[in-house]
mmCIF file of C-alpha atoms in Angstrom:
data_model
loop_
_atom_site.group_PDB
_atom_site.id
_atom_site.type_symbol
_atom_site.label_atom_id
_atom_site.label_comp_id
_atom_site.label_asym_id
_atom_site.label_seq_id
_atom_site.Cartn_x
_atom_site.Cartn_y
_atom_site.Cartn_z
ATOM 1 C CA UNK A 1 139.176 120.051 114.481
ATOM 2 C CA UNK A 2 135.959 119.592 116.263
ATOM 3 C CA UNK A 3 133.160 122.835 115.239
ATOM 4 C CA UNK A 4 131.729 124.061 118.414
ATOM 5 C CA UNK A 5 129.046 126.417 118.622
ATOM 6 C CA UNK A 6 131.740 129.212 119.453
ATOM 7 C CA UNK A 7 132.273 128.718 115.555
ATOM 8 C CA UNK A 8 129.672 129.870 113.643
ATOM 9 C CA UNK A 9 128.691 133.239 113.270
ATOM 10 C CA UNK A 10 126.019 134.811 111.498
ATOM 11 C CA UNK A 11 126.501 135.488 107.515
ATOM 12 C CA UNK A 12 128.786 131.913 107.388
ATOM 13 C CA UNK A 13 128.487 130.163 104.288
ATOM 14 C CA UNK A 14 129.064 126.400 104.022
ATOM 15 C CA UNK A 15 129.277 124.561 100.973
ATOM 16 C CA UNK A 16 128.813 120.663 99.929
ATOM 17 C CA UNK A 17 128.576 118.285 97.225
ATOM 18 C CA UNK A 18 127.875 117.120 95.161
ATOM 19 C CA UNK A 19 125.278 113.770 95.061
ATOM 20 C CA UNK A 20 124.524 112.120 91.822
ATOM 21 C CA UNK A 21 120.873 110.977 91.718
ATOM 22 C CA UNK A 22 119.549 107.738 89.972
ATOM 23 C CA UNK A 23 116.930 106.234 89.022
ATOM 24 C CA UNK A 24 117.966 102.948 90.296
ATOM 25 C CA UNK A 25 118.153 104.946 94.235
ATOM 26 C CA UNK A 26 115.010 106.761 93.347
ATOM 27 C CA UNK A 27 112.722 103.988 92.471
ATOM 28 C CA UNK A 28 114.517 102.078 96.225
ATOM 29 C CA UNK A 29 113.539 104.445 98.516
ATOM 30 C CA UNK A 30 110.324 105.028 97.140
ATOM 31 C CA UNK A 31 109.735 101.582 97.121
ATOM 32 C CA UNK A 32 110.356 101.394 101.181
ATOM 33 C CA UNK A 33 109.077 104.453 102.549
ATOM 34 C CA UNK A 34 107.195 106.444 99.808
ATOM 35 C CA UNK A 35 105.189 103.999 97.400
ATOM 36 C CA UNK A 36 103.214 106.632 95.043
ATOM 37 C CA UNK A 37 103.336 105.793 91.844
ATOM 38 C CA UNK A 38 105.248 108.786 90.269
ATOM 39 C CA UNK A 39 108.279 108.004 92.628
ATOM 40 C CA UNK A 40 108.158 104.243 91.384
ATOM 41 C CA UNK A 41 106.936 103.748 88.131
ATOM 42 C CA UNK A 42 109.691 105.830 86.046
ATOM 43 C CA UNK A 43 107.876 105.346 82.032
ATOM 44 C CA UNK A 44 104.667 106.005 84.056
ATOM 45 C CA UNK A 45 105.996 108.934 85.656
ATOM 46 C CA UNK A 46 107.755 110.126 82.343
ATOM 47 C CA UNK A 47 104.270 109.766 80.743
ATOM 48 C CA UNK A 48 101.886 111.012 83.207
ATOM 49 C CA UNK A 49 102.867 112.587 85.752
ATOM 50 C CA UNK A 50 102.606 116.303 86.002
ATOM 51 C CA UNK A 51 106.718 116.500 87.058
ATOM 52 C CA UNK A 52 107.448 115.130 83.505
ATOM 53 C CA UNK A 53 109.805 112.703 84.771
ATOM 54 C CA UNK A 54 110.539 110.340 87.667
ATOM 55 C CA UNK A 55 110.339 112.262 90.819
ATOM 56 C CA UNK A 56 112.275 111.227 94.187
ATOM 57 C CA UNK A 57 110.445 111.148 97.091
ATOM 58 C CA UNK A 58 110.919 114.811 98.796
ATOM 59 C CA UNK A 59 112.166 112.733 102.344
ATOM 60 C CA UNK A 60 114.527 110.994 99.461
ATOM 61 C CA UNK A 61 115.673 114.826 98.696
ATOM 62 C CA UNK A 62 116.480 116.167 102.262
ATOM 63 C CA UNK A 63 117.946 112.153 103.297
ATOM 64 C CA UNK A 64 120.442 112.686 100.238
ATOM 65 C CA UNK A 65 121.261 116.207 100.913
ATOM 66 C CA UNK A 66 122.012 115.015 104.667
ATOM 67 C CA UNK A 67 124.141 113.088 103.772
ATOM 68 C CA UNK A 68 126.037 115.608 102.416
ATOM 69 C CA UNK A 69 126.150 118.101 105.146
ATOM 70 C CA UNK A 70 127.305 114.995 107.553
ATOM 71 C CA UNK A 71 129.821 114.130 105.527
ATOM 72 C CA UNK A 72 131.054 117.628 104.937
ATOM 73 C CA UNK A 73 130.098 119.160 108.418
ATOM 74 C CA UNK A 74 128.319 117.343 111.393
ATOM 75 C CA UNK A 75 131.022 114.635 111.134
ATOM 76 C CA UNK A 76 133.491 116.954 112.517
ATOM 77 C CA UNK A 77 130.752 119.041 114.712
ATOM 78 C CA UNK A 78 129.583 118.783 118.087
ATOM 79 C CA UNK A 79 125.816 118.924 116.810
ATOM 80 C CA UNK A 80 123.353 117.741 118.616
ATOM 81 C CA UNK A 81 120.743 116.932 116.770
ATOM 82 C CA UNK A 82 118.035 119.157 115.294
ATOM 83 C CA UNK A 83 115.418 120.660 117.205
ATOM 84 C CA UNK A 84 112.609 121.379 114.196
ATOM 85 C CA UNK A 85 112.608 122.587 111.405
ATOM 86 C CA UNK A 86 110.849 125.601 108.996
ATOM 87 C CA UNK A 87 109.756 126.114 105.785
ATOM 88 C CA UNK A 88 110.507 122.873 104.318
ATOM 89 C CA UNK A 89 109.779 123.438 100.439
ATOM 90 C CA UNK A 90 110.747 121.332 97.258
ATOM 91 C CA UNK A 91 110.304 124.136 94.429
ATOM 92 C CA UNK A 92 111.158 121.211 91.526
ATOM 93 C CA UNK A 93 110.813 117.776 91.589
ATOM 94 C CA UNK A 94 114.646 115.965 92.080
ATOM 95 C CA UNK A 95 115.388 113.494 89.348
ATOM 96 C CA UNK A 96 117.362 111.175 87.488
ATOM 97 C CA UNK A 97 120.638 112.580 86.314
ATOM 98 C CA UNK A 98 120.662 115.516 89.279
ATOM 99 C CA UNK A 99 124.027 115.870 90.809
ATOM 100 C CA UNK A 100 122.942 117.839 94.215
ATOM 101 C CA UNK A 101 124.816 120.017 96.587
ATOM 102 C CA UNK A 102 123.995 121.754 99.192
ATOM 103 C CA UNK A 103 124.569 125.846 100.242
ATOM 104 C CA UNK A 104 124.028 126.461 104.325
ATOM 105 C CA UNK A 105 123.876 129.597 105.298
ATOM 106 C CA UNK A 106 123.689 130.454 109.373
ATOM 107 C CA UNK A 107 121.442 132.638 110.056
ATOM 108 C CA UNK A 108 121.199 132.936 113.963
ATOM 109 C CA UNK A 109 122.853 132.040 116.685
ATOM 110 C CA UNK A 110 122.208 131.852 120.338
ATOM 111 C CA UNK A 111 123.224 130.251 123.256
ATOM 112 C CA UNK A 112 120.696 128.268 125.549
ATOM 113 C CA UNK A 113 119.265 130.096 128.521
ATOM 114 C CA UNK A 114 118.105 126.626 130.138
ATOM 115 C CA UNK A 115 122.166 124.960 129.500
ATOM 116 C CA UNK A 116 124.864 127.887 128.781
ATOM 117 C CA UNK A 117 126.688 124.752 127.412
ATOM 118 C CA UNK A 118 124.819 124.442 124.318
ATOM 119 C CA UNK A 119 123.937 126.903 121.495
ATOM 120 C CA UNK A 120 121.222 126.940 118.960
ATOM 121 C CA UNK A 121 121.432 127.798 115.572
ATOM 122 C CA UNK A 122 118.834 128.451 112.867
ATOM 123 C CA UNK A 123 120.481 127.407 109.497
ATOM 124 C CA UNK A 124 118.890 128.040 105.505
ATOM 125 C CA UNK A 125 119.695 125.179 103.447
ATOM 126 C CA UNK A 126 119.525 125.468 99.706
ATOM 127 C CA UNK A 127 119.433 122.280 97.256
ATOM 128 C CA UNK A 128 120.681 122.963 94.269
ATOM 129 C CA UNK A 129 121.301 120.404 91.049
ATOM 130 C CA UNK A 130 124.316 120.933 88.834
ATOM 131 C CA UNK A 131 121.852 123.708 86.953
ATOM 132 C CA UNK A 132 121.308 125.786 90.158
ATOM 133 C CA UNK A 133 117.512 124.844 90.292
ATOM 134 C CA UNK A 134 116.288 124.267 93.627
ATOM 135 C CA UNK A 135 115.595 121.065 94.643
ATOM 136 C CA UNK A 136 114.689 121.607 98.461
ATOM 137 C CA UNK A 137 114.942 124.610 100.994
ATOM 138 C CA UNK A 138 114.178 124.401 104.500
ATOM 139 C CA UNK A 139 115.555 126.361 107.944
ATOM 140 C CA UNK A 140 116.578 124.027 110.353
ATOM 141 C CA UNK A 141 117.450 124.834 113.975
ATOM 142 C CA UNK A 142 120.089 122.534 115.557
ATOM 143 C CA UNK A 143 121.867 122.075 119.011
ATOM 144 C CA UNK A 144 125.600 122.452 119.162
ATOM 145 C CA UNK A 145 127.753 121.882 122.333
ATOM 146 C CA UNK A 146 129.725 124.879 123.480
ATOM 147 C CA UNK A 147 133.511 125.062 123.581
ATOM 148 C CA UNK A 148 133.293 127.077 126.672
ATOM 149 C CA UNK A 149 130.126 126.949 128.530
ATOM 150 C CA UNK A 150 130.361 130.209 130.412
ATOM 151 C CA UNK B 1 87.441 104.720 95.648
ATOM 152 C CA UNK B 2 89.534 107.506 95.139
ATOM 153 C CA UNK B 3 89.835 110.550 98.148
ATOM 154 C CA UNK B 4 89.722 113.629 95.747
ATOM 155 C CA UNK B 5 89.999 116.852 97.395
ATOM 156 C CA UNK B 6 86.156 117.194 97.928
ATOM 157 C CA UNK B 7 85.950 114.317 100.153
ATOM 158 C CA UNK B 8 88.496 116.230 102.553
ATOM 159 C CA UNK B 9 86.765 118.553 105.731
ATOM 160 C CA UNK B 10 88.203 120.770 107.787
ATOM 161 C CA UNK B 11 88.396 118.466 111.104
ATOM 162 C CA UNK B 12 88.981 115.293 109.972
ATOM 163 C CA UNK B 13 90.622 112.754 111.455
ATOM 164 C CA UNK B 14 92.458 109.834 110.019
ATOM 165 C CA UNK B 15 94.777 107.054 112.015
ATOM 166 C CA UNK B 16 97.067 104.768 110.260
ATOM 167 C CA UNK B 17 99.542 102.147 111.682
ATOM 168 C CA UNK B 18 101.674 100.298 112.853
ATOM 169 C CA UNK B 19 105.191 100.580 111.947
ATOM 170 C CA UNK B 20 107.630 98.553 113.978
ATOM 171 C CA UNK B 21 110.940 100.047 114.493
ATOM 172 C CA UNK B 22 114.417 98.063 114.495
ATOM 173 C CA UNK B 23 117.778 98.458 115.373
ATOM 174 C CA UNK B 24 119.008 96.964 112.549
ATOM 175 C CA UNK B 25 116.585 99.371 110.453
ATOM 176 C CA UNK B 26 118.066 102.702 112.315
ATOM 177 C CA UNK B 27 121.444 101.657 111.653
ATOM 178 C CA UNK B 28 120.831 100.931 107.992
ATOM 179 C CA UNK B 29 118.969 104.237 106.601
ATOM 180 C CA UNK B 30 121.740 106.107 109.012
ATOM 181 C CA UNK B 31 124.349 104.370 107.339
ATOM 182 C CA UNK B 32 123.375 105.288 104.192
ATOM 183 C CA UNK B 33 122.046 108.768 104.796
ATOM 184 C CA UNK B 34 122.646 109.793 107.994
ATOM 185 C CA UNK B 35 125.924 108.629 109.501
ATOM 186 C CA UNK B 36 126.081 110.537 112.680
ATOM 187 C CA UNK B 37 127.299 108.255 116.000
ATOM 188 C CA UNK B 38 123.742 108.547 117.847
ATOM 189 C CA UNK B 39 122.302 106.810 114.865
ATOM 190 C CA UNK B 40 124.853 104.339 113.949
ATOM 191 C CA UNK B 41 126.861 103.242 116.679
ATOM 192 C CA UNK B 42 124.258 101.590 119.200
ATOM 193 C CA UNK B 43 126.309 100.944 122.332
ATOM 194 C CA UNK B 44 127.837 103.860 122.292
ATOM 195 C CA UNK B 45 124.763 105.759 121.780
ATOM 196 C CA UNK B 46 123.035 104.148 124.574
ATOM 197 C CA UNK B 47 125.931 105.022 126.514
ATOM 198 C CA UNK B 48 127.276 108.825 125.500
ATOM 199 C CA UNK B 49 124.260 109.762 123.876
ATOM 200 C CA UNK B 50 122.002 112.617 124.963
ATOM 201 C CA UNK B 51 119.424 110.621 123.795
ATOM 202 C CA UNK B 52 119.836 107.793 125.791
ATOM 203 C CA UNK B 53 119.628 104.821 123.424
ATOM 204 C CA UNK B 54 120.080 104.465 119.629
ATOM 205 C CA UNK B 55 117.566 107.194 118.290
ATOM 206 C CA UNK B 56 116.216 107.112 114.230
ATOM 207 C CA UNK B 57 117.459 109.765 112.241
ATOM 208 C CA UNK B 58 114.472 112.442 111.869
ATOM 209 C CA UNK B 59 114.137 111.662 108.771
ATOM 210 C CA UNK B 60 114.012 108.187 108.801
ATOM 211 C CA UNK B 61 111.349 108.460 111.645
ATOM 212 C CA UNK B 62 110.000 111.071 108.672
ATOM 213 C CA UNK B 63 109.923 108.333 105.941
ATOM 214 C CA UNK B 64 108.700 105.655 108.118
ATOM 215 C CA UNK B 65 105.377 108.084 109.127
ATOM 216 C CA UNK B 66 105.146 108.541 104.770
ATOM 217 C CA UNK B 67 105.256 104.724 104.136
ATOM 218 C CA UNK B 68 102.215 104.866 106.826
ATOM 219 C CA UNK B 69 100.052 107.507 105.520
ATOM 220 C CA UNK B 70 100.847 106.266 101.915
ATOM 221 C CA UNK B 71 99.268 102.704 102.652
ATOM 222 C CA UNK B 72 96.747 104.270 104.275
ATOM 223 C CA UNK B 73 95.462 107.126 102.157
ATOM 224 C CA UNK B 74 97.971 108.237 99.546
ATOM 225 C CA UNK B 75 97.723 105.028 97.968
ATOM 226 C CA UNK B 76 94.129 105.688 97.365
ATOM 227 C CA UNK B 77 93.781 109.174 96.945
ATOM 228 C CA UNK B 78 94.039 111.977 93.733
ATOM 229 C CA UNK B 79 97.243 113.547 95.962
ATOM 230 C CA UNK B 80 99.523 115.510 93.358
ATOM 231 C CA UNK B 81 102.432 115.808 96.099
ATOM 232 C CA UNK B 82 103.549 118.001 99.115
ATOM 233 C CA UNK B 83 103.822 121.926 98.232
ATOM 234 C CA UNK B 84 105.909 122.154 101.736
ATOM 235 C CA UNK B 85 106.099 122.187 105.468
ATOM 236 C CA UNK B 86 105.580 123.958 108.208
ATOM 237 C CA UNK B 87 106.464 123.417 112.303
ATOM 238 C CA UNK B 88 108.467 119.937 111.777
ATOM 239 C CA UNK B 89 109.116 119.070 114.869
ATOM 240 C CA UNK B 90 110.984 115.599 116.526
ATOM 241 C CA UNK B 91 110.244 116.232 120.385
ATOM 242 C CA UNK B 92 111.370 112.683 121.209
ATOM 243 C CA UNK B 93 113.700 110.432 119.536
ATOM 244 C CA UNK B 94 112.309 107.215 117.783
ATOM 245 C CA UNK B 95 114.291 104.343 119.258
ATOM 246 C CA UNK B 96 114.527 100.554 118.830
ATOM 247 C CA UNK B 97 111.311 99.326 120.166
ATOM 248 C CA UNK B 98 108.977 101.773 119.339
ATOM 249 C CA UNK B 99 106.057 100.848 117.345
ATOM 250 C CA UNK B 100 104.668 103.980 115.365
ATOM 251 C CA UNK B 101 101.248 105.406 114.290
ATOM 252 C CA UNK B 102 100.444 108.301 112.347
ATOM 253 C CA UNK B 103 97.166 110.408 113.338
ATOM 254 C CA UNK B 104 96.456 113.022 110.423
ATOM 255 C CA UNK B 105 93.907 116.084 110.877
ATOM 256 C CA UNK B 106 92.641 118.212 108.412
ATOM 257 C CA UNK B 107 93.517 121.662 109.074
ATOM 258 C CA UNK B 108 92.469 123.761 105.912
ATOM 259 C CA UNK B 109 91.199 123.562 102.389
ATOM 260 C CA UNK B 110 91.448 125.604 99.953
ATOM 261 C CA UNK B 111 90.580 124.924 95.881
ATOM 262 C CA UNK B 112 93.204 126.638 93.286
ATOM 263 C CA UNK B 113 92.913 130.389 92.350
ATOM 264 C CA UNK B 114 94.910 129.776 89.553
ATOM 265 C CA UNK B 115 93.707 126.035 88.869
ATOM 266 C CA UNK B 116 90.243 125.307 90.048
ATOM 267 C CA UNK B 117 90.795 121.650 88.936
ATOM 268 C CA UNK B 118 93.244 121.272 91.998
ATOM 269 C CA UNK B 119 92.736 122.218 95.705
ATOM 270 C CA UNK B 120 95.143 122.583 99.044
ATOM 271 C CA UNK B 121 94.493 120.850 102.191
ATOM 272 C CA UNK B 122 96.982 121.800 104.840
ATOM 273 C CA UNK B 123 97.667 119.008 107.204
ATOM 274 C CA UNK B 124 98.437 118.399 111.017
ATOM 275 C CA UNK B 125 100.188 115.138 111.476
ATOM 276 C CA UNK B 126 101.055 113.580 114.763
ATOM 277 C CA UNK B 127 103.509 110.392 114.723
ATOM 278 C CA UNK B 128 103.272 108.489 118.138
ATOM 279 C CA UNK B 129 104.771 105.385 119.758
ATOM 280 C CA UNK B 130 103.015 102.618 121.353
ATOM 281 C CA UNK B 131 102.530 104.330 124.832
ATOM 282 C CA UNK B 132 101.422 108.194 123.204
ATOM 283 C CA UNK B 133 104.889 109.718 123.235
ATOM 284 C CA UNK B 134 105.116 112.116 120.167
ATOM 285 C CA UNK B 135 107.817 111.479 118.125
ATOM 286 C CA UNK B 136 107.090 114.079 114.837
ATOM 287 C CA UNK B 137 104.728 116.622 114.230
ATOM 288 C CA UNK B 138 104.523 118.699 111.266
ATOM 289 C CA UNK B 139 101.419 120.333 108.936
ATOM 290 C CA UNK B 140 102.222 119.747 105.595
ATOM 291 C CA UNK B 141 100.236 121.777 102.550
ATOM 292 C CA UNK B 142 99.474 118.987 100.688
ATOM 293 C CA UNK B 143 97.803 119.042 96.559
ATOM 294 C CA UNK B 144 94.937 117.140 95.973
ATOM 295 C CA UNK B 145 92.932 116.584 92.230
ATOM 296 C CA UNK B 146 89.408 117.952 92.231
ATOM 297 C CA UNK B 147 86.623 115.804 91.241
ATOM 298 C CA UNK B 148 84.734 118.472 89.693
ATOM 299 C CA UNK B 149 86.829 121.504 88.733
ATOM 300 C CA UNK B 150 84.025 124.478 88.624
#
């Protein structure tokens, strides 16, 4: 069943997970798109760096949490796309051995003024690891079609 | 020589680039991380999409701006890591084709209350195409090591 705008309301809570996190994955993505040494060089890292331990690359942290809330959510929604996003944070460093899931809460909801067939809604995601320490938090605003678009 | 927070003014202005964009790229970081249609699927997404062609998952247009200002300046530079972000915005999609550049301006910095060995610098960062359209914008706080910490 297809998730219109129509159905979310404030207060909904949507759960997902859970993503286990290597070092094999870290040290890959780093390698591509964030080459600093403490997301690359894992005894390095481990030795030096002020995380204490490999760190993924933050984009690495909201790309695997993503994938989460696609499998679990925008696969079966008629989103959009996001429009921006606020108050992207990473409070701790994710690393090797994190399992991560993912807590959205919606937190408004509105339809469009401009296109009554779309609605907007401003989302908190929380990143957890299988501790509850949070990994990433960030407020995302994202386009959803409408089921009924008067 | 390493950028330690010192050498960083309010008003700066650094450019780095280019990053060629792919088809074959979009598809494969959406696969993986992202696996919504408009990403994956390119014929149907130059077809049904709002889009209008095959557009980069934000934050693969995200990681592909990182590997840019890493090569560029984080490789070089005392940086301890992003704190967060504010105002992340994707006002265009990246598509196959596009060739992007990263233009960075200094914002703000701040040394440490609590550490005066380490300083803030908060960030505007503009990721264009090849013919000016804006395709992310976002002002990350990012930590920098002092060079002298008094």
């Amino acid at each position: 069943m297809t998730v219109y705008f129509e159905d979310l309301d404030e207060g909904d809570v949507l759960e997902f997970g859970s993503y286990d996190v290597t070092e094999a994955e870290i040290v890959e993505f780093a390698e591509r798109y964030d080459p600093q040494w403490f997301h690359t060089q894992p005894e390095r890292a481990r030795e030096e760096s002020h995380f204490g331990d490999l760190a993924a690359s933050g984009w690495h942290t909201a790309s695997m949490a993503m994938r989460l809330v696609v499998d679990g959510h925008f696969s079966e929604a008629a989103a959009l796309g996001a429009l921006g996003i606020e108050k992207l944070r990473w409070p701790n460093p994710t690393v090797p051995g994190d399992s991560l899931s993912v807590r959205v809460e919606v937190l408004e909801t509105r339809r469009s003024e401009s296109d009554p067939s779309r609605g907007l809604v401003t989302l908190n995601h929380t990143v957890t690891n299988q501790d509850g320490e949070v990994k990433l938090e960030m407020r995302p605003t994202v386009m959803y079609e409408c089921r009924n678009s008067e």
